[in-house]
Coordinates of N, CA and C in Angstrom, one line a residue:
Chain Z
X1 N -27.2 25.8 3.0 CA -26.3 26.6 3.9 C -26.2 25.8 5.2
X2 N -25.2 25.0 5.3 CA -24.8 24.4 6.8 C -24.5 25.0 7.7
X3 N -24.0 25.8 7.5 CA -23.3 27.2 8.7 C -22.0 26.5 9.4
X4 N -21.8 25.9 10.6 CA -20.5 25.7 11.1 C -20.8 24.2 11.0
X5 N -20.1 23.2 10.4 CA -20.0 21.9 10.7 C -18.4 21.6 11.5
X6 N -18.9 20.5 12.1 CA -17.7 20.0 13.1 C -17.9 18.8 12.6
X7 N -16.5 17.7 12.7 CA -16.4 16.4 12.5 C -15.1 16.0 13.4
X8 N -15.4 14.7 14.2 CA -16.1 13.5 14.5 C -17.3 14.4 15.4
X9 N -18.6 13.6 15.6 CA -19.3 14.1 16.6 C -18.8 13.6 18.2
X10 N -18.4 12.3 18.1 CA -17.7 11.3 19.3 C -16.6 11.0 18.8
X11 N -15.5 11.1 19.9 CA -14.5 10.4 19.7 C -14.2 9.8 21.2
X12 N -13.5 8.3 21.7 CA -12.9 8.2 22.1 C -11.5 7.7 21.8
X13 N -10.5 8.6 23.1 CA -8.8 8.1 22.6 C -8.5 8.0 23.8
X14 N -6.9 6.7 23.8 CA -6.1 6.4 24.9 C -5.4 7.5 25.1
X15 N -5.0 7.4 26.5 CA -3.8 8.2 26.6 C -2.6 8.9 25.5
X16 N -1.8 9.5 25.3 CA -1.2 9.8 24.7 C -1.2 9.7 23.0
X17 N -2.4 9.0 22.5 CA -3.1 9.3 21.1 C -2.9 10.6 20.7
X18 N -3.1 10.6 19.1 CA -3.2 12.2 18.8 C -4.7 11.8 17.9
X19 N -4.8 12.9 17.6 CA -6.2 13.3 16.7 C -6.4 14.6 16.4
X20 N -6.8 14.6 15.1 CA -7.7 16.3 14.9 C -8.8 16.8 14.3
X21 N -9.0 17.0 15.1 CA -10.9 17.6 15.2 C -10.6 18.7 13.9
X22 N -11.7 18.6 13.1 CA -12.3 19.1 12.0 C -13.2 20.1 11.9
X23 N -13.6 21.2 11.5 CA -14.0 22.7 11.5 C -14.6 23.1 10.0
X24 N -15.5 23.0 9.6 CA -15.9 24.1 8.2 C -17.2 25.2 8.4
X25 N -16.7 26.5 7.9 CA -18.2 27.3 7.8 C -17.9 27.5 6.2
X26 N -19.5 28.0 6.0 CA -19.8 28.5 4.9 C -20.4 29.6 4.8
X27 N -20.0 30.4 5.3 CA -20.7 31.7 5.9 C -19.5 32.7 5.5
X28 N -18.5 31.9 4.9 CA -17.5 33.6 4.3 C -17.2 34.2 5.3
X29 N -17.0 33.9 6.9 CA -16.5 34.4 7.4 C -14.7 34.5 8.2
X30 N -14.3 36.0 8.8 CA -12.7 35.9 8.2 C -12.4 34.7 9.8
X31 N -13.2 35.3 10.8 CA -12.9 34.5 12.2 C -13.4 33.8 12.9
X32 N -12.8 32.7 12.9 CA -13.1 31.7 13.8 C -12.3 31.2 14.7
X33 N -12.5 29.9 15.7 CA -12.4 29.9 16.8 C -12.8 28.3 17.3
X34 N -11.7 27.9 18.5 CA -12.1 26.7 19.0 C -12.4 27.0 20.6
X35 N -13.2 26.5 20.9 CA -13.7 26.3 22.7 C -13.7 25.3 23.4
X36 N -13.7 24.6 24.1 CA -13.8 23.7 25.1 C -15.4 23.5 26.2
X37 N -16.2 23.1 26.7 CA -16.9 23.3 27.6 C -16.9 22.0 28.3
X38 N -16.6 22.9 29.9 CA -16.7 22.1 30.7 C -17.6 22.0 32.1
X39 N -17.9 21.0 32.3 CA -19.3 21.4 33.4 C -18.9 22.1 34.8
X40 N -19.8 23.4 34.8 CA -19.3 24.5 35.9 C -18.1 25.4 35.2
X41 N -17.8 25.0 33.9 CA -16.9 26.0 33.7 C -16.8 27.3 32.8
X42 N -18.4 26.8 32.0 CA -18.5 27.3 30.6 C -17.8 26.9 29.5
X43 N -18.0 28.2 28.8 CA -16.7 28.1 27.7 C -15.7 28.8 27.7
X44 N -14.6 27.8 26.9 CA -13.4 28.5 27.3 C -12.6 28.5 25.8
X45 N -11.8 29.7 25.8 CA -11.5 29.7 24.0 C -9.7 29.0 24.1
X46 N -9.6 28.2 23.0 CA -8.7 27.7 23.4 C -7.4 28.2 22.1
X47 N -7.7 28.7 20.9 CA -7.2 29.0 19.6 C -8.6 29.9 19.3
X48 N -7.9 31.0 18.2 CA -8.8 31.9 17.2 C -7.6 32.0 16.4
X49 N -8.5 32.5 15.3 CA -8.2 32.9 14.1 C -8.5 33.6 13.1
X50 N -7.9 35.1 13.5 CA -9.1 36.4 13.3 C -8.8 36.4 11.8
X51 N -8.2 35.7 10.8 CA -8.3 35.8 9.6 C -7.6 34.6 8.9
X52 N -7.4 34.5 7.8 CA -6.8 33.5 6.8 C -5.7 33.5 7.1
X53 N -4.6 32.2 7.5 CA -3.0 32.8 8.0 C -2.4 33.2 9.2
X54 N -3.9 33.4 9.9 CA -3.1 34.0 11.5 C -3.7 33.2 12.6
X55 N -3.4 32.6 13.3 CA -3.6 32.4 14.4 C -3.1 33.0 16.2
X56 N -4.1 32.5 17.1 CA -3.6 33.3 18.3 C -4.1 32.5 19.1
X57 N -3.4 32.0 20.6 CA -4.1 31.2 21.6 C -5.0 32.0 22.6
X58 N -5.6 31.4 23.2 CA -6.7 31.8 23.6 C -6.5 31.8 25.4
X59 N -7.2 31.6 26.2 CA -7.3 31.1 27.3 C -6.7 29.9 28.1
X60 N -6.9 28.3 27.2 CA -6.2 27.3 27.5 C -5.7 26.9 26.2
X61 N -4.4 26.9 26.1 CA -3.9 26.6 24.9 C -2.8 25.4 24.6
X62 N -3.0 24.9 26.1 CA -1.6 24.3 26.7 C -2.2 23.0 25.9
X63 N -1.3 22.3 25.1 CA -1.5 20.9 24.7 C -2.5 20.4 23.4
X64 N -2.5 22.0 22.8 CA -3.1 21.9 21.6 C -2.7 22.4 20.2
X65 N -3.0 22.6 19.4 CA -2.3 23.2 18.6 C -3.4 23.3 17.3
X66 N -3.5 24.5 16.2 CA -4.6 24.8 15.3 C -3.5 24.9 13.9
X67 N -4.8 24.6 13.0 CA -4.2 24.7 11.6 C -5.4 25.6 10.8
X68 N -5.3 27.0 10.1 CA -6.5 27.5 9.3 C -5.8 27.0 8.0
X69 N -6.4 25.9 7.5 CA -6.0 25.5 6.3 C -6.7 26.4 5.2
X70 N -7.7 27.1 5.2 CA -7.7 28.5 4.0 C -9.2 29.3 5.3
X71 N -9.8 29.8 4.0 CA -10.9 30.8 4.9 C -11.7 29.6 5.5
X72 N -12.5 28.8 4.9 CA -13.3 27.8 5.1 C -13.2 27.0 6.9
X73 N -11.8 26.6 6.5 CA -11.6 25.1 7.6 C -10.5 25.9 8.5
X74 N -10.5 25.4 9.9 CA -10.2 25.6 11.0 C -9.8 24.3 11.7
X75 N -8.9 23.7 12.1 CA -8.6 22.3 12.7 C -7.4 22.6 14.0
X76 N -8.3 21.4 15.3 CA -7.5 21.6 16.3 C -7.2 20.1 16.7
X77 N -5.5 20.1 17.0 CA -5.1 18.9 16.8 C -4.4 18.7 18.0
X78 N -4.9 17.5 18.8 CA -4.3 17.2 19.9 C -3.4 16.3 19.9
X79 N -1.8 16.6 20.4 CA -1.0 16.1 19.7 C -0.6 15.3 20.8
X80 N -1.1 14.8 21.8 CA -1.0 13.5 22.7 C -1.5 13.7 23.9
X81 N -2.8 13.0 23.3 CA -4.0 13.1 23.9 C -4.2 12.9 26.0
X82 N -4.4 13.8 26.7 CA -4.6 13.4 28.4 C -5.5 13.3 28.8
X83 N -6.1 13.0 29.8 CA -7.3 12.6 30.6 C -8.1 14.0 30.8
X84 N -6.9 14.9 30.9 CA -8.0 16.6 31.7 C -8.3 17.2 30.4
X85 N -7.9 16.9 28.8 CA -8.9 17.5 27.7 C -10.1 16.3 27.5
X86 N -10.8 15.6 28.3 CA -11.7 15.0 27.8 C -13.0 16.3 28.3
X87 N -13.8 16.3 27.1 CA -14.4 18.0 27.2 C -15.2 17.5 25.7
X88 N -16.0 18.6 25.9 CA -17.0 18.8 24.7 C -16.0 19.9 24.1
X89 N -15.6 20.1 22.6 CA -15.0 20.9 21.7 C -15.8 21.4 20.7
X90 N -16.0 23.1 20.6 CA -16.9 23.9 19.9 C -16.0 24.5 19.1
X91 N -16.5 24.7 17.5 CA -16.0 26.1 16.7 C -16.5 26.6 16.7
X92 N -16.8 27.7 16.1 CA -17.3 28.8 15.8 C -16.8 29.8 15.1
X93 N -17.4 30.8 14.1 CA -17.4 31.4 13.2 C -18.0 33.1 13.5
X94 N -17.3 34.3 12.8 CA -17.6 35.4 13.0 C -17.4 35.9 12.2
X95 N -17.8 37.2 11.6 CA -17.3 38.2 11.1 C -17.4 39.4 11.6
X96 N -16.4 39.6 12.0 CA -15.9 41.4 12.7 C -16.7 42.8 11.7
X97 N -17.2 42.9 12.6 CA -18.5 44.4 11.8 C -19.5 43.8 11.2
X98 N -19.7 42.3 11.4 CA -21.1 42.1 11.5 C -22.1 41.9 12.8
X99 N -21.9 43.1 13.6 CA -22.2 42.8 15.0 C -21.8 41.6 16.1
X100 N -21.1 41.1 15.8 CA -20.5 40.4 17.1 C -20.6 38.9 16.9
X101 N -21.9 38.8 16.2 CA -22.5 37.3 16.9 C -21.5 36.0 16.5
X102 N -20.8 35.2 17.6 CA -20.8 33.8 17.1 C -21.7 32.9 16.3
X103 N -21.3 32.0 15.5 CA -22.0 30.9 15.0 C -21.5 29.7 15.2
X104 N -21.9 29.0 16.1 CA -21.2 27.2 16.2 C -21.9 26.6 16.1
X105 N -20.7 25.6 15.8 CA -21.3 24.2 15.4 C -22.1 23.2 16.6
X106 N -22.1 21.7 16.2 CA -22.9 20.9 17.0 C -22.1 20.5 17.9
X107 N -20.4 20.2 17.9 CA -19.7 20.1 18.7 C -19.4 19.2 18.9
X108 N -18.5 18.6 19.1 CA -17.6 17.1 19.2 C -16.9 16.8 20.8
X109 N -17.8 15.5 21.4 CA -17.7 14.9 22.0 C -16.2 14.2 22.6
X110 N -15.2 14.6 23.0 CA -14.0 14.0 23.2 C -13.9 13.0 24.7
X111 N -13.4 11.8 25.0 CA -13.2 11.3 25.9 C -11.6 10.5 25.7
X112 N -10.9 10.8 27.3 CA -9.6 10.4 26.9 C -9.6 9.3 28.0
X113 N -9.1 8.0 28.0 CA -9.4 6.8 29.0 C -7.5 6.8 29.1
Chain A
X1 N -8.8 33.0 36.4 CA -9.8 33.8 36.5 C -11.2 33.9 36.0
X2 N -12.1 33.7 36.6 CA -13.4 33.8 35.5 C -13.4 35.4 35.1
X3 N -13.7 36.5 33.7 CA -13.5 37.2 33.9 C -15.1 37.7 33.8
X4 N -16.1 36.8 33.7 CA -17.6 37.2 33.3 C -18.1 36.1 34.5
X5 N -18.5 36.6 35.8 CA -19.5 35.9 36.8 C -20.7 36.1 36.9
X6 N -20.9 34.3 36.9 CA -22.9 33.9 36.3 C -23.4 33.6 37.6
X7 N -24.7 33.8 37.6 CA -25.2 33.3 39.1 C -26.8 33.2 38.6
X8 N -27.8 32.5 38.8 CA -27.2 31.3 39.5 C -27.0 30.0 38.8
X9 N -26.2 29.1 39.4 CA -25.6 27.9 38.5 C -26.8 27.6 38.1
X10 N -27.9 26.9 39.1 CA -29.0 26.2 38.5 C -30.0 26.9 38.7
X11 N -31.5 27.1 38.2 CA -33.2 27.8 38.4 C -34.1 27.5 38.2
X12 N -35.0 27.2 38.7 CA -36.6 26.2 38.3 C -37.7 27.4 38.8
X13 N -38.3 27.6 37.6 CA -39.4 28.2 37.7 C -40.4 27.8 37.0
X14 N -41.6 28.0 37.9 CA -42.9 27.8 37.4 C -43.3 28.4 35.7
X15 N -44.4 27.4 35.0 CA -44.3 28.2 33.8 C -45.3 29.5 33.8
X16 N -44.8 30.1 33.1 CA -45.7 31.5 33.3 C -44.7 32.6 34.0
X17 N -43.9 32.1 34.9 CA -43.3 33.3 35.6 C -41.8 33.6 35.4
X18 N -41.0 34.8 35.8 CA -39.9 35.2 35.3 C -38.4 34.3 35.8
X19 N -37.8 34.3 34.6 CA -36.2 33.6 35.0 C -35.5 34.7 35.2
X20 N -34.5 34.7 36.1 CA -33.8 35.6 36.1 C -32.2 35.6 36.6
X21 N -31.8 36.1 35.1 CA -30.1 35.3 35.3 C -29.0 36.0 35.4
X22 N -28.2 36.5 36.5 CA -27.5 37.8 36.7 C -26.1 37.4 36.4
X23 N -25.5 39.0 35.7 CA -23.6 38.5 35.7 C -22.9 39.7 35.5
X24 N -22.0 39.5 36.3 CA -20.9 40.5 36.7 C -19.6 40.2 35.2
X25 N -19.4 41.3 35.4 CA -17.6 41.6 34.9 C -16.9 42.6 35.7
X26 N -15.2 42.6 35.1 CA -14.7 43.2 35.5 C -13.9 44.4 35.1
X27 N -13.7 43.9 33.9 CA -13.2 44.8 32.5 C -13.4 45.3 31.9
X28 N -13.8 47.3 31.9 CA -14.0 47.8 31.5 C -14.1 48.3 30.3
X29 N -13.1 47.1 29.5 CA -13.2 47.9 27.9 C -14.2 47.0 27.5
X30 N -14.7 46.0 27.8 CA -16.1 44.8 27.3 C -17.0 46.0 26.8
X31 N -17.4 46.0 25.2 CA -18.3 47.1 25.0 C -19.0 45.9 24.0
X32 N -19.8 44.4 23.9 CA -20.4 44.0 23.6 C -20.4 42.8 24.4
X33 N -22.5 42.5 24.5 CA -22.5 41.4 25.7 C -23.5 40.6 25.6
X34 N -23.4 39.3 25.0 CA -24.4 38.9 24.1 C -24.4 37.6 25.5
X35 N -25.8 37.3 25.3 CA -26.4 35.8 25.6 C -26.5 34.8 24.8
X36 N -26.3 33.6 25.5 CA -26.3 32.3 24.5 C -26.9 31.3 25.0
X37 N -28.1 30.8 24.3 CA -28.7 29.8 24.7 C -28.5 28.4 24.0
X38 N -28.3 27.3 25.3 CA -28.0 25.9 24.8 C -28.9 24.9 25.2
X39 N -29.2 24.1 24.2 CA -30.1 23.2 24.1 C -29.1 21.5 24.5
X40 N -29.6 20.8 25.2 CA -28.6 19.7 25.2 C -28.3 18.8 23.8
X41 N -27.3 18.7 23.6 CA -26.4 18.2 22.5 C -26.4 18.5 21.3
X42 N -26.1 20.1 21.6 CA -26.4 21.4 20.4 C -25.3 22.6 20.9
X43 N -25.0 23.2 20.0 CA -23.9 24.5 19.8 C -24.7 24.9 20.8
X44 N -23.7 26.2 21.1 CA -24.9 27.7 21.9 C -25.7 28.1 20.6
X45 N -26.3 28.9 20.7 CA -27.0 30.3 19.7 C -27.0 31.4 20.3
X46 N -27.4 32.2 19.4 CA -27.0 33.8 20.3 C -28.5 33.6 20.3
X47 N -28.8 34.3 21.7 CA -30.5 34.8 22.3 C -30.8 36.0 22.1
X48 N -30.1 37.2 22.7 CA -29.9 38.0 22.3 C -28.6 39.3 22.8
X49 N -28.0 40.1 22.7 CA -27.3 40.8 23.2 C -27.2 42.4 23.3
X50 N -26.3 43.2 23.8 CA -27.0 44.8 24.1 C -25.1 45.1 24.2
X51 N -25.0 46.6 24.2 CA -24.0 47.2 23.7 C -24.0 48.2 25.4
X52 N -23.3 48.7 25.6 CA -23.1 49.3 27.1 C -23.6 51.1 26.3
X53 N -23.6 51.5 25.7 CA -24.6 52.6 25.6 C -26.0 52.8 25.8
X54 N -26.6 51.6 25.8 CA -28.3 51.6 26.4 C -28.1 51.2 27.0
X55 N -29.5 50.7 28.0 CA -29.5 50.4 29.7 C -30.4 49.2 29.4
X56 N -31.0 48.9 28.5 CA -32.2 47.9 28.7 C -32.5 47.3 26.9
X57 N -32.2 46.3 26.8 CA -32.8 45.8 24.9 C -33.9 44.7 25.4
X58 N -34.8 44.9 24.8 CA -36.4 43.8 24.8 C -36.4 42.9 23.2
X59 N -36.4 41.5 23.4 CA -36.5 41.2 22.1 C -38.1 40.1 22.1
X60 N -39.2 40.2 22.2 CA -40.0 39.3 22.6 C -40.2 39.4 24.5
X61 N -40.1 38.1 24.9 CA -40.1 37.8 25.8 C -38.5 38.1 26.7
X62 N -38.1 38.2 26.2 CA -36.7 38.5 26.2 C -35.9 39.3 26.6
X63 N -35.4 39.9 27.8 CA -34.9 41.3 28.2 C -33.7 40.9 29.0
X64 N -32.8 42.6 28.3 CA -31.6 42.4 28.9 C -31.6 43.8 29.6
X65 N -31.0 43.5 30.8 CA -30.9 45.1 31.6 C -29.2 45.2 31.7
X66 N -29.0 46.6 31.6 CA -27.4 46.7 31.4 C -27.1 47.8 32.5
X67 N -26.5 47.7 33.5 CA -25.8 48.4 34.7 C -24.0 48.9 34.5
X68 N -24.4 49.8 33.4 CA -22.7 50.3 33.6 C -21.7 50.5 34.8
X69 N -22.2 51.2 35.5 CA -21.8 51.8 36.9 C -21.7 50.6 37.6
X70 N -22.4 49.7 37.9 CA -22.4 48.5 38.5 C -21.6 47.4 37.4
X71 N -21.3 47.3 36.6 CA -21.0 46.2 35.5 C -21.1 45.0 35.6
X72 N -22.9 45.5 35.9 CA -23.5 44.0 36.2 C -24.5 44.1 34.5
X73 N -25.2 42.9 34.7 CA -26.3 42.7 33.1 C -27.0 41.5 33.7
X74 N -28.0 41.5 33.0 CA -28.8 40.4 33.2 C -29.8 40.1 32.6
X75 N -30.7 39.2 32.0 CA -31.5 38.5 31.7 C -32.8 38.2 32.2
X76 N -33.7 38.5 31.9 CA -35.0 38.6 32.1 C -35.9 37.7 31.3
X77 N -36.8 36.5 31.4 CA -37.4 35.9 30.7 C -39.0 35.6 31.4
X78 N -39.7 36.6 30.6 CA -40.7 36.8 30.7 C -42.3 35.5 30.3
X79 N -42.8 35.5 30.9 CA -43.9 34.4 30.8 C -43.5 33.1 30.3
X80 N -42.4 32.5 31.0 CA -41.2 31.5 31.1 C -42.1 30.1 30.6
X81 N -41.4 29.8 29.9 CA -42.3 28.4 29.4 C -41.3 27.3 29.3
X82 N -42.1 25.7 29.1 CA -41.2 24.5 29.4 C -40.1 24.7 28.3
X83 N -40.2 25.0 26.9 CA -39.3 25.1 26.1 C -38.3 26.2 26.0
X84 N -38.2 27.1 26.9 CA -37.1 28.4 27.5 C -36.3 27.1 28.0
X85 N -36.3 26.0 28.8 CA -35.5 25.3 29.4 C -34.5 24.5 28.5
X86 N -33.5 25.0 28.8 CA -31.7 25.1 28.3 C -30.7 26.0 29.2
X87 N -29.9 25.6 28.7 CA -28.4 26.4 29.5 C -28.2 27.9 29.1
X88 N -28.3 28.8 29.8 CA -27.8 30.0 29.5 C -26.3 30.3 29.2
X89 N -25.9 31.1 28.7 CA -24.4 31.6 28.8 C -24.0 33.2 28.5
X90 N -23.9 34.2 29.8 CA -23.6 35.5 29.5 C -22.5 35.2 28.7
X91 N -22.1 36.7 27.9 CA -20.5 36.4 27.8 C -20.4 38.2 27.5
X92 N -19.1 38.7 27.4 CA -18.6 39.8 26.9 C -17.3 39.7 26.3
X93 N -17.2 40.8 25.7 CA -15.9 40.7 24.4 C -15.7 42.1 24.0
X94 N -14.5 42.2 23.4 CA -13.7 43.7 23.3 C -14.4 43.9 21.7
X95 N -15.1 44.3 20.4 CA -16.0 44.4 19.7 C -14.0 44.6 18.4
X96 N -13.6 45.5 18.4 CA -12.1 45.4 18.2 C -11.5 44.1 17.6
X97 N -10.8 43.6 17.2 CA -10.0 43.1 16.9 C -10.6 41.6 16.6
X98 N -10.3 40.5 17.1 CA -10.5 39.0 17.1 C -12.1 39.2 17.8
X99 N -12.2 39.6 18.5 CA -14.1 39.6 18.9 C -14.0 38.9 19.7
X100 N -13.2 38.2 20.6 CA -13.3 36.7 21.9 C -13.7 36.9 22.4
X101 N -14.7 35.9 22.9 CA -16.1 36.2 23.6 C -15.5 35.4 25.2
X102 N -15.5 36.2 26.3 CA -15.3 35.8 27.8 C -16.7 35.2 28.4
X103 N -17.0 33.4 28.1 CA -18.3 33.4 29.3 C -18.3 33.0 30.2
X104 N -19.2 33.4 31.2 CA -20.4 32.5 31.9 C -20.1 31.5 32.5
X105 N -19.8 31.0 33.4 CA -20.4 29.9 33.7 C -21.8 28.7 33.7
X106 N -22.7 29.8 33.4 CA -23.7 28.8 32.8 C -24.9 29.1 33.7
X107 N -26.4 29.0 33.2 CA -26.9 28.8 34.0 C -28.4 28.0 33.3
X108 N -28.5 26.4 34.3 CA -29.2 25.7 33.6 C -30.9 25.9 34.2
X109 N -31.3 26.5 33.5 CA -32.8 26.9 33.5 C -33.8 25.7 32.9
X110 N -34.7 25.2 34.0 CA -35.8 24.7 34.3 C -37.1 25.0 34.4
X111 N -38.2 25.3 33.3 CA -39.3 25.7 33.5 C -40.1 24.4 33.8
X112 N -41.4 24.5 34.8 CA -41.9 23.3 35.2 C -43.5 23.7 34.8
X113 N -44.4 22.8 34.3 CA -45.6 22.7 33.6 C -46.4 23.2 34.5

């Protein structure tokens, strides 16, 4: 039981690059979720996805964009890449009426030069 | 807007004695308020969390005090040892719908030998 895997762990990209960060749980759960963390800022949600099929933006959503490709996988795709998302990127996983708790992953390193 | 305020950014306490990590909101409907503890180059994990109908949850070493009237909360970590040292993160969430958890800014706790 892996629980939330994230892939790449590091990435760096040039300016205006795209790329998309990778998401799986195995926990059967219906909601998940992408975050950001930035120093002094916490976390910040940037996409969820309270079920199979649906998505909703979050907090900062500006310059990203998500795909729930079934229950499992969650993917957020930076579709040309700037200097101010260079940030640590978290998913995480829930199920609604199972008390609340998030579960994330190890979380992927992004730097934009 | 931050809508969950953490204080204090940083804390160093002796081992043996109490950390203590306070946080405001502002939004009334927040009726679940979980802690997250982060280890460096690791997810959060939940530590523990409490529901605004009780005033106080103890899990171990571990206490949360809950001030409705004030909608303040805080964190209590009792006979604080070198391995308590990690990043805290309050957060709260509407329990309802998507579950999106509002955190913290952070607070990086330092226990010293």
């Amino acid at each position: 039981n892996a629980g939330v895997t994230q892939t790449p762990k590091f990435q760096v990209l040039k300016t205006g690059q795209s790329m998309t960060l990778q998401c799986a749980q195995d926990m059967n759960h219906n909601s998940m979720y992408w975050y950001r963390q930035d120093p002094g800022m916490g976390l910040r949600l940037i996409y969820y996805s309270a079920s199979e099929g649906t998505t909703d933006k979050g907090e900062v959503p500006n310059g990203y964009n998500v795909s729930r490709l079934n229950k499992r996988e969650f993917s957020l795709r930076l579709e040309s890449a700037a200097p101010s998302q260079t940030s640590v990127y978290f998913c995480a996983s829930s199920e609604p009426g199972q008390g609340g708790e998030q579960y994330f992953g190890p979380g992927t390193r992004l730097t934009v030069t | 807007q931050q809508q969950v305020k953490q204080s204090p950014q940083s804390l160093i306490v002796q081992k043996g004695g109490i950390s203590i990590i306070n946080c405001a909101y502002e939004n009334t409907a927040f009726d679940y308020f979980p802690w997250y503890q982060q280890f460096p180059g690791k997810g959060p994990a939940l530590l523990i969390a409490i529901r605004p109908d009780v005033s106080e949850k103890k899990e171990g070493r571990f206490t949360i005090s809950f001030n409705k009237s004030a909608k303040q909360f805080s964190l209590h970590i009792m006979d604080s040892q070198p391995g308590d040292s990690a990043t805290y993160f309050c957060a709260a969430s509407i329990q309802t719908g998507a579950n999106n958890l509002f955190f913290g800014t952070g607070t990086r706790l330092t226990v010293i030998p």
